Tab-separated table of C-alpha atoms in Angstrom:
chain	number	residue	atom	x	y	z
A	1	MET	CA	-18.248	12.915	-15.829
A	2	LYS	CA	-15.156	14.740	-17.098
A	3	HIS	CA	-12.911	12.181	-15.336
A	4	LEU	CA	-14.670	9.407	-17.258
A	5	GLN	CA	-14.197	11.310	-20.519
A	6	PHE	CA	-10.473	11.755	-19.794
A	7	LYS	CA	-10.119	8.072	-18.990
A	8	ARG	CA	-11.945	7.043	-22.158
A	9	ILE	CA	-9.978	9.288	-24.508
A	10	SER	CA	-6.652	8.487	-22.803
A	11	PHE	CA	-7.392	4.800	-23.329
A	12	ILE	CA	-8.162	5.432	-27.007
A	13	PHE	CA	-4.886	7.352	-27.352
A	14	PHE	CA	-3.108	4.417	-25.687
A	15	LEU	CA	-4.557	2.066	-28.284
A	16	ILE	CA	-3.508	4.339	-31.122
A	17	LEU	CA	0.017	4.609	-29.741
A	18	SER	CA	0.222	0.832	-29.346
A	19	ILE	CA	-0.802	-0.172	-32.847
A	20	PRO	CA	2.345	0.738	-34.772
A	21	SER	CA	4.596	-0.169	-31.905
A	22	PHE	CA	3.417	-3.726	-31.384
A	23	ALA	CA	1.404	-4.689	-34.455
A	24	GLN	CA	4.599	-4.774	-36.494
A	25	PHE	CA	6.538	-7.022	-34.109
A	26	PRO	CA	8.996	-8.479	-35.046
A	27	PHE	CA	9.259	-6.732	-38.393
A	28	GLY	CA	9.832	-3.252	-37.014
A	29	PHE	CA	8.906	0.156	-38.316
A	30	GLU	CA	10.876	-0.075	-41.565
A	31	THR	CA	8.455	-2.579	-43.134
A	32	GLN	CA	5.378	-0.384	-42.909
A	33	LYS	CA	4.218	0.506	-46.416
A	34	LYS	CA	0.580	1.506	-46.017
A	35	GLY	CA	-2.197	1.550	-43.493
A	36	LEU	CA	-1.755	2.948	-40.006
A	37	THR	CA	1.798	4.153	-39.636
A	38	CYS	CA	3.431	5.854	-36.732
A	39	GLU	CA	3.649	9.119	-38.609
A	40	ARG	CA	-0.153	9.263	-38.889
A	41	ILE	CA	-0.722	9.132	-35.130
A	42	PRO	CA	-0.577	12.915	-34.657
A	43	LEU	CA	-3.176	13.440	-37.378
A	44	ILE	CA	-5.501	10.838	-35.872
A	45	MET	CA	-5.111	12.304	-32.405
A	46	GLN	CA	-5.778	15.836	-33.669
A	47	PHE	CA	-8.873	14.604	-35.516
A	48	MET	CA	-10.157	12.809	-32.403
A	49	LEU	CA	-9.684	15.899	-30.262
A	50	ALA	CA	-11.413	18.093	-32.830
A	51	LYS	CA	-14.433	15.764	-32.905
A	52	HIS	CA	-14.601	14.920	-29.189
A	53	VAL	CA	-17.601	16.303	-27.337
A	54	MET	CA	-15.859	17.503	-24.161
A	55	ILE	CA	-12.092	17.348	-24.607
A	56	LYS	CA	-10.749	19.611	-27.337
A	57	LYS	CA	-7.044	19.827	-26.583
A	58	LEU	CA	-4.202	17.629	-25.498
A	59	ASP	CA	-3.495	19.146	-22.099
A	60	SER	CA	-1.141	17.920	-19.381
A	61	THR	CA	-3.880	15.921	-17.623
A	62	LEU	CA	-4.767	14.006	-20.779
A	63	LYS	CA	-1.079	13.416	-21.541
A	64	GLU	CA	-0.426	12.046	-18.044
A	65	ARG	CA	-3.450	9.756	-18.112
A	66	THR	CA	-2.608	8.505	-21.589
A	67	ILE	CA	0.951	7.746	-20.510
A	68	GLU	CA	-0.320	5.863	-17.443
A	69	GLU	CA	-2.762	3.846	-19.581
A	70	TYR	CA	0.020	3.089	-22.061
A	71	ILE	CA	2.277	1.754	-19.307
A	72	LYS	CA	-0.587	-0.324	-17.873
A	73	GLY	CA	-1.198	-1.741	-21.331
A	74	VAL	CA	2.453	-2.603	-21.916
A	75	ASP	CA	2.969	-4.161	-18.471
A	76	PRO	CA	-0.352	-4.781	-16.695
A	77	SER	CA	1.147	-7.245	-14.201
A	78	LYS	CA	4.219	-5.110	-13.425
A	79	THR	CA	6.518	-8.036	-14.169
A	80	LEU	CA	8.081	-6.779	-17.408
A	81	LEU	CA	9.436	-3.293	-16.794
A	82	LEU	CA	11.742	-1.934	-14.135
A	83	THR	CA	11.151	1.384	-12.383
A	84	LYS	CA	13.846	3.004	-14.530
A	85	ASP	CA	12.115	1.704	-17.686
A	86	VAL	CA	8.823	3.238	-16.574
A	87	SER	CA	10.542	6.582	-15.978
A	88	GLU	CA	12.202	6.432	-19.380
A	89	ILE	CA	8.919	5.538	-21.097
A	90	LYS	CA	7.156	8.404	-19.345
A	91	ASN	CA	9.862	10.804	-20.534
A	92	LEU	CA	9.806	9.423	-24.086
A	93	LEU	CA	6.020	9.648	-24.363
A	94	SER	CA	5.959	13.108	-22.857
A	95	LYS	CA	8.512	14.243	-25.452
A	96	PHE	CA	6.513	12.453	-28.158
A	97	PHE	CA	3.376	14.383	-27.203
A	98	ASP	CA	5.319	17.638	-27.107
A	99	ASP	CA	6.730	16.970	-30.585
A	100	LEU	CA	3.525	15.704	-32.243
A	101	LYS	CA	3.782	18.130	-35.119
A	102	LYS	CA	7.260	16.844	-36.013
A	103	ARG	CA	5.781	13.388	-36.657
A	104	ASP	CA	8.869	11.837	-35.143
A	105	CYS	CA	8.071	8.368	-33.833
A	106	GLY	CA	11.516	7.468	-32.576
A	107	ALA	CA	10.172	7.482	-29.023
A	108	LEU	CA	7.726	4.685	-29.828
A	109	LYS	CA	10.515	2.635	-31.412
A	110	LYS	CA	12.642	3.097	-28.270
A	111	ILE	CA	9.714	1.997	-26.096
A	112	GLN	CA	9.214	-1.049	-28.293
A	113	ASP	CA	12.921	-1.880	-27.950
A	114	ILE	CA	12.759	-1.595	-24.149
A	115	SER	CA	9.673	-3.837	-23.966
A	116	ILE	CA	11.088	-6.479	-26.305
A	117	SER	CA	14.425	-6.494	-24.484
A	118	ARG	CA	12.708	-7.015	-21.115
A	119	ALA	CA	10.451	-9.743	-22.528
A	120	ILE	CA	13.490	-11.600	-23.875
A	121	GLU	CA	15.173	-11.302	-20.458
A	122	ASN	CA	12.055	-12.622	-18.715
A	123	GLU	CA	11.749	-15.559	-21.092
A	124	ALA	CA	15.400	-16.571	-20.679
A	125	PHE	CA	15.155	-16.323	-16.893
A	126	MET	CA	11.930	-18.340	-16.737
A	127	LYS	CA	13.241	-21.069	-19.036
A	128	GLU	CA	16.204	-21.517	-16.743
A	129	PHE	CA	14.105	-21.315	-13.576
A	130	LEU	CA	11.563	-23.841	-14.822
A	131	GLY	CA	14.235	-26.283	-15.966
A	132	ASP	CA	14.732	-29.845	-14.779
A	133	LYS	CA	15.549	-28.771	-11.200
A	134	TYR	CA	12.285	-26.842	-10.703
A	135	VAL	CA	10.398	-27.668	-7.503
A	136	LEU	CA	7.075	-26.062	-6.649
A	137	ASP	CA	7.183	-23.874	-3.558
A	138	GLU	CA	3.736	-24.243	-2.002
A	139	ASN	CA	4.434	-21.569	0.616
A	140	VAL	CA	4.973	-18.642	-1.749
A	141	GLU	CA	2.814	-15.627	-1.057
A	142	ILE	CA	1.908	-13.386	-3.941
A	143	VAL	CA	0.079	-10.108	-4.355
A	144	THR	CA	-1.835	-10.568	-7.603
A	145	ASP	CA	-3.313	-7.070	-7.711
A	146	PRO	CA	-0.767	-4.911	-9.601
A	147	ASP	CA	-2.299	-1.758	-8.102
A	148	LYS	CA	-1.008	-2.950	-4.723
A	149	ARG	CA	2.551	-3.442	-6.025
A	150	GLN	CA	5.267	-1.210	-7.399
A	151	PHE	CA	7.428	-1.885	-10.415
A	152	SER	CA	10.617	-3.682	-9.441
A	153	SER	CA	13.613	-1.415	-8.997
A	154	THR	CA	16.225	-4.058	-9.830
A	155	GLN	CA	16.485	-7.067	-12.098
A	156	LYS	CA	16.831	-9.308	-9.040
A	157	ASP	CA	13.585	-7.940	-7.542
A	158	LYS	CA	11.809	-8.508	-10.846
A	159	GLU	CA	13.094	-12.072	-11.016
A	160	GLN	CA	11.760	-12.721	-7.500
A	161	GLN	CA	8.350	-11.475	-8.648
A	162	LEU	CA	8.540	-13.723	-11.724
A	163	ILE	CA	9.379	-16.698	-9.503
A	164	LYS	CA	6.309	-16.028	-7.373
A	165	TYR	CA	4.122	-15.799	-10.455
A	166	ALA	CA	5.590	-19.018	-11.845
A	167	HIS	CA	4.835	-20.916	-8.623
A	168	PHE	CA	1.332	-19.424	-8.565
A	169	GLN	CA	0.606	-20.367	-12.185
A	170	ILE	CA	2.118	-23.846	-11.877
A	171	SER	CA	0.056	-24.492	-8.747
A	172	ASN	CA	-3.104	-23.507	-10.638
A	173	TYR	CA	-2.280	-25.927	-13.432
A	174	LEU	CA	-1.566	-28.709	-10.928
A	175	LEU	CA	-4.852	-28.051	-9.124
A	176	ALA	CA	-6.607	-28.427	-12.478
A	177	GLY	CA	-5.044	-31.869	-12.898
A	178	THR	CA	-2.228	-30.960	-15.303
A	179	GLU	CA	1.046	-32.832	-14.924
A	180	ILE	CA	3.988	-30.663	-13.890
A	181	LYS	CA	5.897	-31.218	-17.142
A	182	GLU	CA	2.886	-30.057	-19.144
A	183	ALA	CA	2.250	-27.172	-16.722
A	184	LYS	CA	5.781	-25.864	-17.320
A	185	LYS	CA	5.211	-26.032	-21.084
A	186	LEU	CA	1.915	-24.171	-20.752
A	187	LEU	CA	3.683	-21.258	-19.084
A	188	PHE	CA	5.486	-20.665	-22.398
A	189	HIS	CA	2.506	-21.255	-24.706
């Protein structure tokens, strides 16, 4: 029962951490005038812990689970971040939790920058890969369950994973009767 409570509250903390980081894209943190701001996160988290039935403090277990949920939320398919990014995010969030009372949200801004930078890289790579010379590889094998894969350690490894996903998604569109030109467009919806 306690495991379920930890999972539930760590997921709620993940959502709270995500709101200011991604709800403001692409305007950034400077444009926030009212409403939920990054600086209010510590107060909300303290309030939630005070009112929670079983979990009353932000201990190391809750921190670790929240960080894991955050990373899963940012990159559920493990095709965005590299291993070094995941390590950096874990360190940034751990420091953020340790410095909650300072109300310093620079860590969340850095995480947002990492995620946006990787998304831009992925988009540029996929646009080039799916260009006029694209040919579907019907023999690609892919592991779709991210729990059975690791984050890529290099950009080249990540690109190979993206290629597999592109072939997989294109093949699904083609099986549904979509023309290849339209299928390539749909990948960038």
